[in-house]
Tab-separated table of C-alpha atoms in Angstrom:
chain	number	residue	atom	x	y	z
A	1	MET	CA	5.294	-29.617	-101.674
A	2	ASP	CA	6.746	-30.995	-98.423
A	3	PHE	CA	4.898	-28.411	-96.354
A	4	ILE	CA	1.536	-29.754	-97.587
A	5	PHE	CA	2.476	-33.245	-96.396
A	6	GLU	CA	3.596	-31.798	-93.052
A	7	LEU	CA	0.324	-29.904	-92.616
A	8	MET	CA	-1.623	-33.083	-93.367
A	9	LEU	CA	0.362	-34.970	-90.734
A	10	ILE	CA	-0.027	-32.197	-88.163
A	11	VAL	CA	-3.794	-31.887	-88.525
A	12	LEU	CA	-4.382	-35.657	-88.550
A	13	CYS	CA	-2.027	-36.525	-85.698
A	14	THR	CA	-3.079	-33.687	-83.373
A	15	LYS	CA	-6.743	-34.621	-83.722
A	16	LEU	CA	-6.054	-38.323	-83.099
A	17	ALA	CA	-3.671	-37.591	-80.222
A	18	GLY	CA	-6.090	-35.102	-78.687
A	19	ASP	CA	-8.913	-37.638	-78.826
A	20	LEU	CA	-6.731	-40.350	-77.262
A	21	SER	CA	-5.657	-37.953	-74.511
A	22	VAL	CA	-9.292	-37.199	-73.612
A	23	ARG	CA	-10.124	-40.921	-73.588
A	24	LEU	CA	-7.253	-41.422	-71.111
A	25	GLY	CA	-8.683	-38.738	-68.832
A	26	GLN	CA	-6.252	-35.941	-69.740
A	27	PRO	CA	-6.841	-32.610	-71.514
A	28	ALA	CA	-6.742	-32.847	-75.319
A	29	VAL	CA	-3.919	-30.314	-75.496
A	30	LEU	CA	-1.510	-32.723	-73.771
A	31	GLY	CA	-1.902	-35.213	-76.602
A	32	LYS	CA	-1.308	-32.480	-79.176
A	33	LEU	CA	1.899	-31.377	-77.487
A	34	ILE	CA	3.182	-34.953	-77.360
A	35	ALA	CA	2.246	-35.370	-81.037
A	36	GLY	CA	4.631	-32.506	-81.808
A	37	ILE	CA	7.483	-34.273	-80.016
A	38	VAL	CA	6.775	-37.562	-81.818
A	39	LEU	CA	6.477	-35.936	-85.271
A	40	GLY	CA	9.518	-33.722	-84.715
A	41	PRO	CA	13.265	-34.316	-84.794
A	42	ALA	CA	13.321	-35.859	-81.310
A	43	VAL	CA	11.543	-39.058	-82.508
A	44	LEU	CA	10.297	-39.597	-86.079
A	45	GLY	CA	11.627	-36.482	-87.786
A	46	TRP	CA	8.666	-36.275	-90.159
A	47	VAL	CA	8.048	-32.575	-89.458
A	48	GLY	CA	10.926	-30.148	-89.216
A	49	GLN	CA	11.327	-26.635	-87.915
A	50	GLY	CA	11.298	-23.869	-90.481
A	51	ALA	CA	10.020	-20.412	-91.273
A	52	PHE	CA	6.701	-21.672	-92.658
A	53	ILE	CA	5.810	-23.742	-89.572
A	54	ASP	CA	6.970	-20.945	-87.258
A	55	GLU	CA	4.815	-18.342	-89.005
A	56	VAL	CA	1.695	-20.532	-89.117
A	57	ALA	CA	2.257	-21.369	-85.432
A	58	GLU	CA	2.536	-17.649	-84.623
A	59	ILE	CA	-0.853	-17.066	-86.238
A	60	GLY	CA	-2.202	-20.004	-84.225
A	61	VAL	CA	-1.153	-18.657	-80.840
A	62	LEU	CA	-2.409	-15.169	-81.741
A	63	LEU	CA	-5.827	-16.592	-82.666
A	64	LEU	CA	-5.886	-18.709	-79.492
A	65	MET	CA	-5.308	-15.651	-77.294
A	66	PHE	CA	-7.701	-13.560	-79.400
A	67	ILE	CA	-10.452	-16.117	-78.705
A	68	ALA	CA	-9.541	-16.042	-75.007
A	69	GLY	CA	-9.996	-12.263	-75.065
A	70	LEU	CA	-13.393	-12.628	-76.759
A	71	GLU	CA	-14.545	-14.974	-74.006
A	72	THR	CA	-13.087	-13.005	-71.084
A	73	ASP	CA	-15.456	-11.509	-68.534
A	74	LEU	CA	-14.045	-7.992	-68.226
A	75	ASP	CA	-15.895	-7.254	-64.981
A	76	GLN	CA	-14.468	-10.383	-63.376
A	77	MET	CA	-10.988	-9.392	-64.552
A	78	ARG	CA	-11.358	-5.943	-62.987
A	79	ARG	CA	-12.359	-7.539	-59.694
A	80	SER	CA	-9.328	-9.830	-59.832
A	81	TRP	CA	-6.628	-7.223	-60.523
A	82	GLN	CA	-5.171	-7.318	-57.003
A	83	SER	CA	-4.867	-11.100	-57.126
A	84	ALA	CA	-3.364	-10.917	-60.617
A	85	PHE	CA	-0.728	-8.456	-59.426
A	86	ALA	CA	0.176	-10.567	-56.378
A	87	VAL	CA	0.385	-13.744	-58.475
A	88	ALA	CA	2.567	-12.044	-61.110
A	89	VAL	CA	5.005	-10.627	-58.561
A	90	ALA	CA	5.306	-13.788	-56.455
A	91	GLY	CA	5.475	-15.823	-59.669
A	92	ILE	CA	8.543	-13.859	-60.755
A	93	ILE	CA	10.416	-13.559	-57.462
A	94	LEU	CA	10.384	-17.262	-56.551
A	95	PRO	CA	11.409	-18.613	-59.991
A	96	PHE	CA	14.102	-15.935	-60.315
A	97	VAL	CA	15.630	-16.860	-56.958
A	98	GLY	CA	15.191	-20.565	-57.704
A	99	GLY	CA	16.817	-20.287	-61.136
A	100	TYR	CA	19.752	-18.304	-59.763
A	101	GLY	CA	20.222	-20.754	-56.899
A	102	THR	CA	20.104	-23.743	-59.267
A	103	GLY	CA	22.774	-22.223	-61.495
A	104	ILE	CA	25.054	-21.516	-58.539
A	105	ALA	CA	24.478	-25.011	-57.124
A	106	PHE	CA	25.688	-26.529	-60.416
A	107	GLY	CA	28.806	-24.374	-60.415
A	108	LEU	CA	27.687	-22.080	-63.243
A	109	SER	CA	28.801	-18.450	-63.471
A	110	GLY	CA	26.922	-15.713	-61.667
A	111	ASN	CA	25.879	-14.061	-64.940
A	112	PHE	CA	24.515	-17.277	-66.388
A	113	SER	CA	22.712	-18.075	-63.133
A	114	LEU	CA	21.066	-14.653	-63.137
A	115	PHE	CA	19.927	-15.152	-66.718
A	116	LEU	CA	18.574	-18.599	-65.863
A	117	GLY	CA	16.475	-16.892	-63.201
A	118	VAL	CA	15.065	-14.520	-65.835
A	119	VAL	CA	14.155	-17.407	-68.152
A	120	LEU	CA	12.331	-19.238	-65.361
A	121	SER	CA	10.438	-16.058	-64.421
A	122	ALA	CA	8.604	-15.989	-67.757
A	123	THR	CA	5.071	-17.310	-68.204
A	124	SER	CA	3.054	-18.207	-71.295
A	125	VAL	CA	-0.562	-19.037	-70.570
A	126	SER	CA	-1.576	-20.006	-74.115
A	127	ILE	CA	-1.592	-23.706	-73.128
A	128	SER	CA	-3.407	-22.942	-69.861
A	129	VAL	CA	-6.021	-20.965	-71.791
A	130	GLN	CA	-6.902	-24.019	-73.866
A	131	VAL	CA	-7.235	-26.262	-70.794
A	132	LEU	CA	-9.306	-23.666	-68.931
A	133	LYS	CA	-11.595	-23.261	-71.952
A	134	ASP	CA	-12.156	-27.002	-72.197
A	135	MET	CA	-12.943	-27.219	-68.483
A	136	ASN	CA	-15.263	-24.184	-68.341
A	137	LYS	CA	-12.866	-22.252	-66.121
A	138	LEU	CA	-11.704	-19.433	-68.392
A	139	ASN	CA	-14.193	-16.932	-66.955
A	140	SER	CA	-13.875	-18.142	-63.375
A	141	ARG	CA	-12.089	-16.044	-60.778
A	142	GLU	CA	-9.077	-18.342	-61.145
A	143	GLY	CA	-9.086	-18.049	-64.939
A	144	THR	CA	-9.277	-14.260	-65.045
A	145	THR	CA	-6.567	-14.023	-62.381
A	146	ILE	CA	-4.276	-16.206	-64.492
A	147	LEU	CA	-4.913	-14.078	-67.586
A	148	GLY	CA	-4.369	-10.815	-65.727
A	149	ALA	CA	-1.205	-12.128	-64.079
A	150	ALA	CA	0.126	-13.225	-67.475
A	151	VAL	CA	-0.203	-9.682	-68.844
A	152	LEU	CA	1.652	-8.239	-65.845
A	153	ASP	CA	4.236	-11.030	-65.958
A	154	ASP	CA	5.051	-10.176	-69.574
A	155	ILE	CA	5.715	-6.543	-68.671
A	156	LEU	CA	7.797	-7.292	-65.577
A	157	VAL	CA	9.903	-10.020	-67.201
A	158	VAL	CA	10.735	-7.870	-70.242
A	159	ILE	CA	11.845	-5.082	-67.899
A	160	LEU	CA	13.845	-7.592	-65.818
A	161	LEU	CA	15.497	-8.932	-68.979
A	162	ALA	CA	16.401	-5.418	-70.122
A	163	PHE	CA	17.824	-4.603	-66.697
A	164	MET	CA	19.945	-7.769	-66.725
A	165	MET	CA	21.258	-7.131	-70.233
A	166	SER	CA	22.151	-3.577	-69.286
A	167	MET	CA	23.757	-4.570	-65.971
A	168	LEU	CA	25.714	-7.480	-67.435
A	169	GLY	CA	26.848	-5.485	-70.458
A	170	ALA	CA	25.183	-7.662	-73.059
A	171	GLY	CA	24.609	-5.813	-76.308
A	172	ALA	CA	23.513	-2.199	-76.539
A	173	GLU	CA	22.672	-0.137	-73.499
A	174	VAL	CA	19.023	-0.539	-72.578
A	175	SER	CA	16.958	2.302	-71.160
A	176	ILE	CA	14.584	1.071	-68.457
A	177	GLY	CA	12.733	4.398	-68.629
A	178	ALA	CA	12.148	3.961	-72.351
A	179	LEU	CA	10.852	0.454	-71.776
A	180	LEU	CA	8.407	1.637	-69.121
A	181	GLY	CA	7.292	4.398	-71.464
A	182	LYS	CA	6.583	1.865	-74.202
A	183	LYS	CA	4.501	-0.261	-71.835
A	184	ALA	CA	2.508	2.781	-70.733
A	185	LEU	CA	2.014	3.805	-74.370
A	186	PHE	CA	0.801	0.325	-75.275
A	187	PHE	CA	-1.864	0.284	-72.587
A	188	ALA	CA	-2.945	3.873	-73.236
A	189	VAL	CA	-3.351	3.323	-76.978
A	190	THR	CA	-4.892	-0.136	-76.529
A	191	ILE	CA	-7.496	1.042	-74.031
A	192	ALA	CA	-8.376	4.136	-76.070
A	193	GLY	CA	-8.365	2.189	-79.318
A	194	GLY	CA	-10.462	-0.633	-77.899
A	195	TRP	CA	-13.017	1.805	-76.555
A	196	LEU	CA	-13.183	4.410	-79.326
A	197	VAL	CA	-11.688	2.985	-82.522
A	198	VAL	CA	-12.452	-0.751	-82.645
A	199	PRO	CA	-16.276	-0.411	-82.538
A	200	ARG	CA	-16.117	2.131	-85.388
A	201	VAL	CA	-13.765	-0.022	-87.456
A	202	MET	CA	-16.052	-3.020	-87.044
A	203	LYS	CA	-19.134	-0.999	-88.016
A	204	TRP	CA	-17.297	0.408	-91.031
A	205	LEU	CA	-15.937	-2.903	-92.349
A	206	ALA	CA	-18.813	-5.246	-91.421
A	207	PRO	CA	-21.275	-4.009	-94.114
A	208	LEU	CA	-18.786	-4.494	-96.979
A	209	LYS	CA	-20.275	-6.564	-99.809
A	210	VAL	CA	-17.667	-9.309	-99.544
A	211	THR	CA	-17.547	-12.799	-98.041
A	212	GLU	CA	-17.158	-12.967	-94.234
A	213	ALA	CA	-16.687	-9.227	-93.793
A	214	VAL	CA	-17.241	-9.326	-90.013
A	215	VAL	CA	-14.654	-12.000	-89.224
A	216	SER	CA	-12.205	-10.397	-91.661
A	217	ALA	CA	-12.581	-7.099	-89.835
A	218	ALA	CA	-11.975	-8.892	-86.537
A	219	LEU	CA	-8.776	-10.454	-87.906
A	220	VAL	CA	-7.577	-7.026	-89.054
A	221	VAL	CA	-8.052	-5.724	-85.498
A	222	CYS	CA	-6.391	-8.814	-83.961
A	223	PHE	CA	-3.289	-8.631	-86.129
A	224	ALA	CA	-3.048	-4.846	-85.840
A	225	PHE	CA	-3.061	-5.034	-82.031
A	226	ALA	CA	-0.525	-7.896	-82.066
A	227	TYR	CA	1.802	-5.988	-84.401
A	228	PHE	CA	1.509	-2.857	-82.261
A	229	ALA	CA	2.388	-4.884	-79.144
A	230	GLU	CA	5.442	-6.422	-80.806
A	231	SER	CA	6.619	-3.003	-82.011
A	232	LEU	CA	6.631	-1.806	-78.390
A	233	GLN	CA	8.461	-4.917	-77.095
A	234	MET	CA	5.340	-6.535	-75.697
A	235	ALA	CA	4.434	-10.121	-76.564
A	236	GLY	CA	2.155	-10.258	-79.590
A	237	ILE	CA	-0.212	-12.562	-77.694
A	238	ILE	CA	-0.953	-9.711	-75.260
A	239	GLY	CA	-2.004	-7.507	-78.170
A	240	ALA	CA	-4.192	-10.272	-79.612
A	241	PHE	CA	-5.759	-10.842	-76.188
A	242	ALA	CA	-6.507	-7.105	-75.879
A	243	ALA	CA	-8.079	-7.119	-79.363
A	244	GLY	CA	-10.333	-9.991	-78.334
A	245	ILE	CA	-11.463	-8.108	-75.240
A	246	ALA	CA	-12.192	-4.998	-77.348
A	247	ILE	CA	-14.312	-6.854	-79.908
A	248	GLY	CA	-15.973	-8.804	-77.099
A	249	GLN	CA	-17.518	-5.531	-75.906
A	250	THR	CA	-19.202	-4.917	-79.274
A	251	GLY	CA	-22.342	-6.385	-80.799
A	252	PHE	CA	-20.212	-8.500	-83.128
A	253	LYS	CA	-18.872	-10.786	-80.387
A	254	ALA	CA	-21.118	-13.797	-81.056
A	255	THR	CA	-20.612	-13.712	-84.814
A	256	VAL	CA	-16.843	-13.361	-84.568
A	257	GLU	CA	-16.542	-16.121	-81.982
A	258	GLU	CA	-18.660	-18.516	-84.046
A	259	LYS	CA	-16.652	-17.870	-87.217
A	260	ILE	CA	-13.130	-17.579	-85.820
A	261	GLU	CA	-12.981	-20.859	-83.895
A	262	PRO	CA	-13.261	-23.107	-87.001
A	263	ILE	CA	-10.477	-21.102	-88.670
A	264	ALA	CA	-8.227	-21.325	-85.615
A	265	TYR	CA	-8.803	-24.898	-84.464
A	266	SER	CA	-8.860	-26.590	-87.854
A	267	LEU	CA	-5.308	-25.618	-88.815
A	268	PHE	CA	-3.469	-22.775	-87.101
A	269	VAL	CA	-3.764	-23.814	-83.436
A	270	PRO	CA	-2.756	-27.454	-84.136
A	271	VAL	CA	0.391	-26.186	-85.862
A	272	PHE	CA	1.153	-24.026	-82.812
A	273	PHE	CA	0.875	-27.015	-80.455
A	274	VAL	CA	3.108	-29.135	-82.680
A	275	SER	CA	5.661	-26.322	-83.049
A	276	ILE	CA	6.336	-26.477	-79.295
A	277	GLY	CA	7.243	-30.162	-79.545
A	278	LEU	CA	9.508	-29.491	-82.524
A	279	ASN	CA	11.893	-27.639	-80.210
A	280	VAL	CA	12.694	-30.847	-78.356
A	281	SER	CA	15.980	-32.484	-79.284
A	282	PHE	CA	17.785	-35.059	-77.177
A	283	ALA	CA	21.132	-34.497	-78.894
A	284	GLY	CA	23.822	-33.887	-76.273
A	285	LEU	CA	21.312	-34.165	-73.442
A	286	GLY	CA	23.110	-37.041	-71.743
A	287	GLU	CA	25.925	-34.773	-70.588
A	288	HIS	CA	23.547	-32.344	-68.818
A	289	TRP	CA	20.630	-34.603	-67.860
A	290	LEU	CA	20.901	-33.789	-64.153
A	291	LEU	CA	20.859	-30.028	-64.802
A	292	THR	CA	17.837	-30.492	-67.078
A	293	LEU	CA	15.926	-32.382	-64.391
A	294	ALA	CA	16.870	-29.838	-61.718
A	295	VAL	CA	15.868	-26.837	-63.835
A	296	THR	CA	12.565	-28.512	-64.764
A	297	ALA	CA	11.739	-29.339	-61.144
A	298	VAL	CA	12.661	-25.861	-59.900
A	299	ALA	CA	10.740	-24.212	-62.758
A	300	CYS	CA	7.542	-26.128	-61.997
A	301	ALA	CA	7.777	-25.903	-58.206
A	302	THR	CA	8.613	-22.190	-57.964
A	303	LYS	CA	5.880	-21.016	-60.386
A	304	LEU	CA	3.323	-23.242	-58.715
A	305	ALA	CA	4.368	-21.967	-55.285
A	306	GLY	CA	4.491	-18.338	-56.427
A	307	GLY	CA	1.011	-18.510	-57.935
A	308	TRP	CA	-0.293	-20.287	-54.856
A	309	LEU	CA	1.189	-17.679	-52.489
A	310	GLY	CA	-0.096	-14.726	-54.505
A	311	ALA	CA	-3.585	-16.200	-54.726
A	312	ARG	CA	-3.739	-17.213	-51.063
A	313	ALA	CA	-2.593	-13.759	-49.975
A	314	THR	CA	-5.530	-12.206	-51.831
A	315	GLY	CA	-8.345	-14.403	-50.559
A	316	PHE	CA	-8.344	-17.612	-52.621
A	317	ASP	CA	-8.802	-20.931	-50.861
A	318	SER	CA	-6.056	-23.544	-51.119
A	319	ARG	CA	-7.483	-25.514	-54.058
A	320	SER	CA	-8.224	-22.394	-56.107
A	321	SER	CA	-4.726	-21.119	-55.342
A	322	LEU	CA	-3.281	-24.358	-56.705
A	323	ILE	CA	-5.301	-23.899	-59.908
A	324	VAL	CA	-3.860	-20.401	-60.303
A	325	GLY	CA	-0.343	-21.654	-59.622
A	326	ALA	CA	-0.710	-24.526	-62.092
A	327	GLY	CA	-2.007	-22.133	-64.748
A	328	MET	CA	1.200	-20.093	-64.499
A	329	VAL	CA	3.645	-23.031	-64.760
A	330	SER	CA	3.976	-23.175	-68.549
A	331	ARG	CA	6.870	-21.099	-69.930
A	332	GLY	CA	6.055	-21.855	-73.567
A	333	GLU	CA	7.137	-19.615	-76.417
A	334	VAL	CA	7.853	-16.628	-74.150
A	335	ALA	CA	10.715	-18.398	-72.335
A	336	LEU	CA	12.017	-19.790	-75.624
A	337	ILE	CA	12.224	-16.255	-77.030
A	338	ILE	CA	14.060	-15.037	-73.908
A	339	ALA	CA	16.481	-17.987	-74.073
A	340	SER	CA	17.201	-17.236	-77.744
A	341	THR	CA	17.762	-13.574	-76.898
A	342	GLY	CA	20.232	-14.547	-74.176
A	343	LEU	CA	22.067	-16.888	-76.555
A	344	GLN	CA	22.504	-14.089	-79.106
A	345	ALA	CA	23.576	-11.616	-76.416
A	346	GLY	CA	26.169	-13.976	-74.933
A	347	LEU	CA	24.327	-14.382	-71.621
A	348	LEU	CA	23.584	-18.040	-72.302
A	349	ILE	CA	26.353	-20.571	-72.942
A	350	PRO	CA	25.460	-22.528	-76.136
A	351	GLU	CA	26.033	-25.957	-74.520
A	352	TYR	CA	23.304	-25.173	-71.968
A	353	PHE	CA	20.733	-23.989	-74.510
A	354	THR	CA	19.297	-27.464	-75.187
A	355	PRO	CA	18.803	-28.378	-71.490
A	356	ILE	CA	16.979	-25.088	-70.907
A	357	VAL	CA	14.777	-25.534	-73.979
A	358	ILE	CA	13.851	-29.061	-72.879
A	359	ALA	CA	13.090	-27.824	-69.346
A	360	VAL	CA	10.815	-25.156	-70.836
A	361	ILE	CA	9.027	-27.785	-72.941
A	362	PHE	CA	8.579	-30.009	-69.900
A	363	THR	CA	6.931	-27.175	-67.952
A	364	THR	CA	4.521	-26.782	-70.866
A	365	LEU	CA	3.788	-30.516	-70.921
A	366	ALA	CA	3.250	-30.510	-67.139
A	367	THR	CA	0.651	-27.733	-67.178
A	368	PRO	CA	-2.390	-29.619	-68.616
A	369	PRO	CA	-2.234	-32.568	-66.186
A	370	LEU	CA	-1.560	-30.219	-63.257
A	371	LEU	CA	-4.630	-28.154	-64.082
A	372	LYS	CA	-6.647	-31.325	-64.584
A	373	LEU	CA	-5.501	-32.548	-61.156
A	374	PHE	CA	-6.551	-29.389	-59.309
A	375	ILE	CA	-9.775	-28.528	-61.128
A	376	LYS	CA	-12.761	-30.431	-59.799
A	377	ASP	CA	-14.846	-32.356	-62.303
A	378	GLU	CA	-17.734	-30.311	-63.633
A	379	PRO	CA	-19.696	-30.026	-66.871
A	380	ARG	CA	-17.272	-29.185	-69.655
A	381	ARG	CA	-17.508	-27.691	-73.099
A	382	GLN	CA	-16.675	-29.896	-76.084
A	383	PRO	CA	-12.849	-29.803	-76.366
A	384	ASN	CA	-11.490	-28.069	-79.431
A	385	ALA	CA	-9.381	-31.053	-80.356
């Protein structure tokens, strides 16, 4: 029964922490992330990592990105594709070089330094999505650029990781051509499915004489797209985001959005926010505190600069470019997955795993206040705290 107690704590503490964060002038999501650190092994130890929490958190982040897809202005995203591409490329090159340089500066091996560059190149915009939603910026030019850049970043970083593993002889030989083929297949099937199949599936399942048939059909589509993405070595959140866009083009958008948010924000999304904080552990940190600080600083600065450069080069003004850069800073679960992959493949020395994980968490914690700093005050939606 421990998991029931943990769920009670998570829901209660994230709501209270989110409310306190808003009262202090910060986005609600910052309080929720800190609640995870306090509840987790780093402080109180009341909530522990485990398969149950991980799986509920996975559903939470999928639903969060699915809702982002529902609310995305597809026309605005099409207009922003050049900016998204520039932001993704610059946001990979600068962190990769910065991560490699940091590793070399601390006397680490060339292989480890290269892998550190790959970890810092990753981006997870799930936290940024929540802040942008709360501040009415998700459908702005900056918001759609961040979302588009995140999709491209996922593709490029996975290919970069595969190239590094192949070049450094870690694990089985990886075919870059096969990877590219899988990415192309994903987009081809997703676009065709979203255009031709999803509307028919929704029309077929919606009239069923069962409770909440429409939202159930939407969840089937969301999870199917996420599973398909994972099977082709894409992040599941990209599949969920694509599913949201597809359903957003149908006549069921308003109904699904109204019904799905209470499901997501009452339980699953709070668990996702807390799960990020559960990764923080200060055990053995004292020995590598300087490396942790350096990696964190380089991670934040290079992503922010890369996003800023890509946005400025494609017509954004300076403030808007800073918003884009700040939205790309969080590494979140994507970088954690890459770090774990490197640990298993022997590319990451075990004693440096904790400093990297903590640096990744710090980039995630830094993202909400950075976005808050750069986004001008304007009428906001009620935060989903």
